[in-house]
Tab-separated table of C-alpha atoms and ligand atoms in Angstrom:
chain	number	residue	atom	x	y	z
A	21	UNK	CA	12.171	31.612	57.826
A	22	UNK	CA	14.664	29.454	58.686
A	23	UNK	CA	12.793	27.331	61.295
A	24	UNK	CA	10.517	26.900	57.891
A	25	UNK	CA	13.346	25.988	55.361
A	26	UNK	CA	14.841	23.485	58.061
A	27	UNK	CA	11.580	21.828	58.357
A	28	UNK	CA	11.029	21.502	54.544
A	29	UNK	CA	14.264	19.805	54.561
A	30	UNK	CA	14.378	17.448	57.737
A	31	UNK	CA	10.793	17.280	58.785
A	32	UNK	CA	10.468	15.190	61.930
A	33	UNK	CA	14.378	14.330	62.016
A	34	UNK	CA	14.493	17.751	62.898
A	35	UNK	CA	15.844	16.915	67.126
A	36	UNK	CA	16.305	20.627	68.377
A	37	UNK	CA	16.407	24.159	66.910
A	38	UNK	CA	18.243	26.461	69.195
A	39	UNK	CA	17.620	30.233	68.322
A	40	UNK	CA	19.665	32.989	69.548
A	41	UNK	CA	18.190	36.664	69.011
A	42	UNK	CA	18.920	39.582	71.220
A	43	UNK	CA	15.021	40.792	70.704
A	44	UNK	CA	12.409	39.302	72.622
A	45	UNK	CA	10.357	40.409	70.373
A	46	UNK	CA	11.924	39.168	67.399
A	47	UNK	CA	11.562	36.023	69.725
A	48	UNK	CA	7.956	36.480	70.521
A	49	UNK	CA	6.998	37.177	66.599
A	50	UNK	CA	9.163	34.592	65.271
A	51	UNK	CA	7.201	31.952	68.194
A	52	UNK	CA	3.383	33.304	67.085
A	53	UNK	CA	3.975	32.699	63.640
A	54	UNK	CA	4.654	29.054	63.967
A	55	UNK	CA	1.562	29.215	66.222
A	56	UNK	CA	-0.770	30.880	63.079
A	57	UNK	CA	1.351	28.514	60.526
A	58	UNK	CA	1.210	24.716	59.658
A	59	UNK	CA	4.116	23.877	61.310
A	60	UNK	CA	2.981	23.971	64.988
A	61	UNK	CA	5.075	20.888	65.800
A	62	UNK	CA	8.189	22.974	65.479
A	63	UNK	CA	7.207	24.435	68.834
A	64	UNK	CA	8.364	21.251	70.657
A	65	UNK	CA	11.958	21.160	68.856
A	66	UNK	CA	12.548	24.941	68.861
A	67	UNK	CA	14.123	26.571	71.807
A	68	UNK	CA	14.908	30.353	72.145
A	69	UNK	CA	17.385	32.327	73.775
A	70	UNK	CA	18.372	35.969	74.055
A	71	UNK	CA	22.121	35.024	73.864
A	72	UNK	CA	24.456	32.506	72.270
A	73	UNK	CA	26.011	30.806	75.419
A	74	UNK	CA	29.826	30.322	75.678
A	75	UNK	CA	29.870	27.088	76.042
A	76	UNK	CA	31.769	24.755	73.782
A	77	UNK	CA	28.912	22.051	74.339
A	78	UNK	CA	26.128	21.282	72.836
A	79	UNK	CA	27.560	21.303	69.278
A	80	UNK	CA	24.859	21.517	66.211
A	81	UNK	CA	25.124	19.420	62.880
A	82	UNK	CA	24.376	22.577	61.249
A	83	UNK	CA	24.771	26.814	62.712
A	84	UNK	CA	23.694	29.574	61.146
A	85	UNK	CA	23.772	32.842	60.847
A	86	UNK	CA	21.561	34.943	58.502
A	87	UNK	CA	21.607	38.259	58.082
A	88	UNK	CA	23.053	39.039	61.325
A	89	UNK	CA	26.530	39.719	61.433
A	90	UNK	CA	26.207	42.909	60.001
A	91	UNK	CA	24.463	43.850	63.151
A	92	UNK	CA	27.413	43.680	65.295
A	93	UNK	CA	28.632	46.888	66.474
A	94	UNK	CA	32.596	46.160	65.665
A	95	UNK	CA	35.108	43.777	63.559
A	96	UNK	CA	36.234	42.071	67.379
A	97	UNK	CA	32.364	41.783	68.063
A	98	UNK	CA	32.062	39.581	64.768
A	99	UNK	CA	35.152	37.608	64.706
A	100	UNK	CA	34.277	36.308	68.617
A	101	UNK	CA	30.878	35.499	67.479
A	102	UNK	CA	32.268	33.658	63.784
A	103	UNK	CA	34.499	31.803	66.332
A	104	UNK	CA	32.072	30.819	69.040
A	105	UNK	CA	29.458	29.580	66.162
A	106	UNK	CA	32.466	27.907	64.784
A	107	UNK	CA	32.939	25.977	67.941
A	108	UNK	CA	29.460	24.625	68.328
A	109	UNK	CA	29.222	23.207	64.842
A	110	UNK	CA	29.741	19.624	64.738
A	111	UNK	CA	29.114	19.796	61.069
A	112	UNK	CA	28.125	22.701	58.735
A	113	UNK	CA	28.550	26.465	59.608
A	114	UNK	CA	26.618	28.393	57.566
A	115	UNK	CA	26.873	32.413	57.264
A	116	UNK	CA	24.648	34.743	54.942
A	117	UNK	CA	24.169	38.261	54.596
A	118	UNK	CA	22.790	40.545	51.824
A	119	UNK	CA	24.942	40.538	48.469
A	120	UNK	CA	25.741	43.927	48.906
A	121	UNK	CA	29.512	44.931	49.045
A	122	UNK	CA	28.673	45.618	52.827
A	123	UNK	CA	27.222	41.910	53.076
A	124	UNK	CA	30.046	40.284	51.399
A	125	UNK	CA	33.199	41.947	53.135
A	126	UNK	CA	31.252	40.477	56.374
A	127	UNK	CA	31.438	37.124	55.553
A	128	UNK	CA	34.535	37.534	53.589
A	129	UNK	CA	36.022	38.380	56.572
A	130	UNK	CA	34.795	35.799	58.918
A	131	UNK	CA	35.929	32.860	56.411
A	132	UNK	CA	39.525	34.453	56.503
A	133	UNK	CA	39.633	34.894	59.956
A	134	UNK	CA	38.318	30.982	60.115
A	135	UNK	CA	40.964	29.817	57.946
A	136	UNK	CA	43.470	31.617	58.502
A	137	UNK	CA	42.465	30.422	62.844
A	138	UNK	CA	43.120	26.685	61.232
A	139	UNK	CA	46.061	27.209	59.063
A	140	UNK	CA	47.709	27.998	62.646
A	141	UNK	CA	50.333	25.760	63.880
A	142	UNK	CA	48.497	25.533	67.145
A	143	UNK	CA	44.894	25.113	65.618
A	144	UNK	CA	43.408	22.811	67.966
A	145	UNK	CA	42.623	19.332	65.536
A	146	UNK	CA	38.572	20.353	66.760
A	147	UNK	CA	38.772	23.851	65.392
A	148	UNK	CA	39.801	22.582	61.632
A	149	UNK	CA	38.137	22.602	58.357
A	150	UNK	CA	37.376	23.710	54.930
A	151	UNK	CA	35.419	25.735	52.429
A	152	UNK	CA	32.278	23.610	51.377
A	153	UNK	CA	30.208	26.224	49.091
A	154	UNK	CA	30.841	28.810	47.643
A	155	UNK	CA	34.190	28.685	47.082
A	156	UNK	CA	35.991	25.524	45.934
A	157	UNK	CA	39.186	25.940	47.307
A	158	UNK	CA	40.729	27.497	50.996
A	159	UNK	CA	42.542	30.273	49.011
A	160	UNK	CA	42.159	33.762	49.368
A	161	UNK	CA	38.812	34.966	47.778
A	162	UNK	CA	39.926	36.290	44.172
A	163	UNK	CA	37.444	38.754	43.996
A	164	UNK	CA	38.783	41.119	46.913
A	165	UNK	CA	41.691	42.204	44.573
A	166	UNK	CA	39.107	43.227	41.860
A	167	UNK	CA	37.771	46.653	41.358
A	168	UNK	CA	35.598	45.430	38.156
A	169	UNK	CA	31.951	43.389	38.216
A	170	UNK	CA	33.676	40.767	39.869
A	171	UNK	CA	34.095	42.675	43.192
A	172	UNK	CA	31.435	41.122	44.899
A	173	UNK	CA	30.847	37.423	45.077
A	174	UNK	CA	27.248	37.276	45.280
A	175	UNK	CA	23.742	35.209	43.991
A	176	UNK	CA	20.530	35.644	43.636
A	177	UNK	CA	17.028	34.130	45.180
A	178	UNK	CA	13.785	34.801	43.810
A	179	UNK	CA	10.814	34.556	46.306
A	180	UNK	CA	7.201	35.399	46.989
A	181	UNK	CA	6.091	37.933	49.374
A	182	UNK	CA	4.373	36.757	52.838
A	183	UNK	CA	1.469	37.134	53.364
A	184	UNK	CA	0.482	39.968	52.207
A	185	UNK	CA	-0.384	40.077	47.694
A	186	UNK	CA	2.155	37.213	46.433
A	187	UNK	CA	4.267	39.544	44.792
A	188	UNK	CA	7.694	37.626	43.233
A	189	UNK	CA	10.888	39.297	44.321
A	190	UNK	CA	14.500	39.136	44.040
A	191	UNK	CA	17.127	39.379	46.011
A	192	UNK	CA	20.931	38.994	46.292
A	193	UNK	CA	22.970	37.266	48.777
A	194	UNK	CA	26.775	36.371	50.204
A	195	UNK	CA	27.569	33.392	51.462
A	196	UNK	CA	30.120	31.096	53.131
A	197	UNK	CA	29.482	27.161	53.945
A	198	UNK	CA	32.502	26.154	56.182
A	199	UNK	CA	32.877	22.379	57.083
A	200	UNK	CA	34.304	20.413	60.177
A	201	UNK	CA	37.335	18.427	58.806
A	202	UNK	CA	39.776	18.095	55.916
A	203	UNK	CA	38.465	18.498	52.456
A	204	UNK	CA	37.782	15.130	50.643
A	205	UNK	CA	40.904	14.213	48.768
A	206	UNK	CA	38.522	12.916	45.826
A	207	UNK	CA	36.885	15.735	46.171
A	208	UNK	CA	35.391	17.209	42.116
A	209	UNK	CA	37.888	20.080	41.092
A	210	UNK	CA	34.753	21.640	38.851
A	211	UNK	CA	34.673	25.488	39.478
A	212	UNK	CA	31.752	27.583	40.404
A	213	UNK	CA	29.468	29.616	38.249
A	214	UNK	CA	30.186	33.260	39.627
A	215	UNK	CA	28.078	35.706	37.203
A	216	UNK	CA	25.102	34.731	35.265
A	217	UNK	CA	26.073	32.711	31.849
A	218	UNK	CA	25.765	34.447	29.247
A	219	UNK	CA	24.199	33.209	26.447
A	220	UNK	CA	25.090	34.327	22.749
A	221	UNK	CA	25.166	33.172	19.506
A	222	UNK	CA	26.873	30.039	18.912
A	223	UNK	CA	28.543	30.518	22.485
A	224	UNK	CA	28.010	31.048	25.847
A	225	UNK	CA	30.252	32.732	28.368
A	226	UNK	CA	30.961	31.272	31.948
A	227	UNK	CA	32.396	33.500	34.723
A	228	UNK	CA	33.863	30.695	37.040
A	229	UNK	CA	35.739	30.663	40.306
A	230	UNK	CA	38.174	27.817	39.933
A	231	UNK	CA	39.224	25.354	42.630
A	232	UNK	CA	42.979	26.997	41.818
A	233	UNK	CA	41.218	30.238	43.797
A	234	UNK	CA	41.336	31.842	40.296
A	235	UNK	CA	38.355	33.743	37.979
A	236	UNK	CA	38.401	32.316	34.761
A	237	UNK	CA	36.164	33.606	31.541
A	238	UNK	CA	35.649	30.871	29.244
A	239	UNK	CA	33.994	31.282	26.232
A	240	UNK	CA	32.178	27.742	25.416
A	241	UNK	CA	31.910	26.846	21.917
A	242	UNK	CA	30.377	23.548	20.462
A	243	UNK	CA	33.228	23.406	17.943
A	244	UNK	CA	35.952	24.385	20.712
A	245	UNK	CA	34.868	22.002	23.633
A	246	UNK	CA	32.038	19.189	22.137
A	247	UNK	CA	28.601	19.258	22.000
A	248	UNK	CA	27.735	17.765	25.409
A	249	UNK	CA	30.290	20.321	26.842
A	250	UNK	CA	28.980	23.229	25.455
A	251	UNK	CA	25.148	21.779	26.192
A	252	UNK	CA	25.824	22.248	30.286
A	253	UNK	CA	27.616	25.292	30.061
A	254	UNK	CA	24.384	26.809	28.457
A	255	UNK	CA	21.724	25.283	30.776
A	256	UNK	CA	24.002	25.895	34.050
A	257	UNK	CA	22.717	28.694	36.174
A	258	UNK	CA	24.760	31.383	38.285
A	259	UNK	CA	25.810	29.783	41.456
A	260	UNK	CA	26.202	26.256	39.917
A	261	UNK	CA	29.503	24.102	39.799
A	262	UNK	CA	30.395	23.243	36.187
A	263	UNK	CA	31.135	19.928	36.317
A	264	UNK	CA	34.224	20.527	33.758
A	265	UNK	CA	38.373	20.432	35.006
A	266	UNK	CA	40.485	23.792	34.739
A	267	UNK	CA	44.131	24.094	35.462
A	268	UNK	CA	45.933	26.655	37.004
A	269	UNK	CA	48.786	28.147	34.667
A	270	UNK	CA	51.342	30.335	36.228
A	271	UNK	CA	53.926	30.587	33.256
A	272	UNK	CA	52.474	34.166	31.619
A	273	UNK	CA	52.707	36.309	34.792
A	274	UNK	CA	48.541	36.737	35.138
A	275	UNK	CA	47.228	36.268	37.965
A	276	UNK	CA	43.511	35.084	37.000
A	277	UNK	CA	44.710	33.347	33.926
A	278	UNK	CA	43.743	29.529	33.462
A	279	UNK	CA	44.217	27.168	30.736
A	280	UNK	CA	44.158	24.001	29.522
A	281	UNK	CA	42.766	20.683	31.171
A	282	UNK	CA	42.995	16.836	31.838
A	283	UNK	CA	40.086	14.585	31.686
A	284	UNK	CA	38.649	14.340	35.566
A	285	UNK	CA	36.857	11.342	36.401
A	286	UNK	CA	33.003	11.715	36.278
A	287	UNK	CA	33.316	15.045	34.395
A	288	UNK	CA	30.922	15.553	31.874
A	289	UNK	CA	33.842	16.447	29.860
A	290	UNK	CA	37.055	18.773	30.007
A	291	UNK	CA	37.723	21.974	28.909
A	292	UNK	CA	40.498	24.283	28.547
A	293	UNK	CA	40.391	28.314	29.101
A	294	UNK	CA	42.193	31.356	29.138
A	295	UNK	CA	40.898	34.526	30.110
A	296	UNK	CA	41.969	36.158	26.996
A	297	UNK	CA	41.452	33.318	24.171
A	298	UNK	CA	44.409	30.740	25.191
A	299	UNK	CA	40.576	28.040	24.859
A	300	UNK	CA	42.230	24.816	23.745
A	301	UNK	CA	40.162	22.116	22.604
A	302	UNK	CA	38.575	18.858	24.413
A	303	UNK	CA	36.876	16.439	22.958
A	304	UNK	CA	33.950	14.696	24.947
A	305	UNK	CA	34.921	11.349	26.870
B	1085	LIG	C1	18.095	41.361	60.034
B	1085	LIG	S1	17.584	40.457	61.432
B	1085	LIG	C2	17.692	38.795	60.857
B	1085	LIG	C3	16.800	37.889	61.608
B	1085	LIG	C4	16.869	36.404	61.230
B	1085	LIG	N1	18.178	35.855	61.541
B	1085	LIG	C5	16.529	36.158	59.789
B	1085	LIG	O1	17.371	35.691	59.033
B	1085	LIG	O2	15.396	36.434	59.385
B	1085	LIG	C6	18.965	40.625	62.496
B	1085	LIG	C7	18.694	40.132	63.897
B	1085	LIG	O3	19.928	40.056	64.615
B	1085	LIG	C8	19.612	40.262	65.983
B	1085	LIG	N2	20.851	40.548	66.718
B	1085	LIG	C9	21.563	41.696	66.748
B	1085	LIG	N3	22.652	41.569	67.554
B	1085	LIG	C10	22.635	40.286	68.018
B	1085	LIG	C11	23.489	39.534	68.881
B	1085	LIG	N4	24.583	40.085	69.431
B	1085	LIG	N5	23.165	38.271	69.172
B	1085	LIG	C12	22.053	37.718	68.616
B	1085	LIG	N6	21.217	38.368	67.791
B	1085	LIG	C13	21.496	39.644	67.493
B	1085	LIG	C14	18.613	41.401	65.931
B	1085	LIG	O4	17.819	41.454	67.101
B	1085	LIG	C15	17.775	41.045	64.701
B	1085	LIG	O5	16.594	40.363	65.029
């Protein structure tokens, strides 16, 4: 699947696949299908192995790991692999599992263990980086405290079934995008879209992970935040970034509590939120 989605995206300025996958046959099956498929030509970029070398060279614009960590038989067994990946990414690292609580611990664990690695004094300069997607900030992940519906950061995917009957499925997901290098200092502050929106009369609700490394409930209102405001907060999806600026508060004790907001350049517009009804108005730029 992946050999598929990275060919969809970079087509013949795809240079090299490397695959790593303890089963030959996983191997073998995953090699006949591009032979049966329309993307033969993948066969002359794609190059299998049975396991991931130790070698700090080649690096790869872009590693990943789906659905795999999970496999490994201990926490040791899945930090040395989360490092050695780390090490041969030039670019992107990208880690998914299942969205189960299972899934998400996994790969909650490997982007601690990643950042906390770089935090270190004696982080070698190669070895740095930051939190691309979904998270944006380096914090720790708000939702491990929780024991509510936020306990789990997770998304969804809808896709068809292969090849037997096209049947349309859905499925949820954790993930963790880690980049080589500091975070861009003009960087968007707009927080991510953690639950699905929900709509209701006259207002919609936005579950949001804010770049403070807070979750923030705001309850958009035409009246409270301007039409154009309140426009994209009902058309954005679950797993979109709101392009709207939320401050961190620390004044009232709460934790997860956010409020007010400054215009941000190339917002749509600003807002202002409190968990519990602190909203203060914005009016659209
Ligand atoms: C659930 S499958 C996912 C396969 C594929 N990555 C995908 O996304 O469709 C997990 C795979 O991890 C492989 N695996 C388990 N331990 C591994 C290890 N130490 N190194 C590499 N692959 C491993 C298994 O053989 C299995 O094919």
């Amino acid at each position: 699947m992946l050999f598929r989605a990275a060919d969809s995206l970079w087509g013949t300025s795809l240079k090299e696949v490397f695959a790593v996958d303890t089963s030959s046959h996983m191997n073998d099956i995953s090699r006949e299908m591009l032979t049966h498929s329309d993307r033969k030509h993948l066969k002359n970029v794609l190059f299998q192995r049975q396991f991931l070398p130790m070698s700090n060279t080649p690096k790869y614009d872009v590693v990943v790991s789906s659905f795999s960590l999970l496999e490994l038989p201990s926490v040791g067994a899945r930090l040395e692999t989360v490092l050695n990946l780390w090490t041969k990414t030039e670019d992107f690292l990208v880690l998914i599992e299942f969205g189960t609580m299972a899934g998400f611990q996994v790969i909650n664990e490997a982007r601690d263990f990643l950042l906390w690695g770089m935090k270190r004094r004696s982080a070698e300069p190669s070895l740095k980086g930051h939190v691309v997607s979904p998270c944006p900030h380096d914090k720790r992940c708000p939702m491990m405290s929780r024991v509510d519906d936020y306990k789990v950061c997770n998304f969804s995917a809808t896709y068809t079934t292969y090849p037997q009957k096209p049947i349309a499925k859905k499925e949820f997901y954790s993930y963790v995008i880690l980049r080589k290098g500091r975070r861009p200092a003009d960087e968007s502050h707009w927080p991510r879209i953690v639950r699905p929106v929900l709509l209701r009369h006259k207002h919609a609700i936005c579950r949001m992970c804010t770049p403070g490394g807070n979750l923030s409930e705001v309850i958009f209102t035409q009246h409270k935040h301007g039409k154009a405001t309140f426009r994209c907060a009902k058309q954005s999806k679950w797993g979109d970034r709101l392009p709207v600026t939320i401050q961190d508060v620390t004044n009232d004790g709460e934790t997860n509590s956010e409020e007010a907001s400054q215009s941000h350049e190339g917002d749509t517009e600003t807002t202002s939120t409190h968990s519990t009804d602190q909203v203060q108005n914005s009016e659209t730029k």
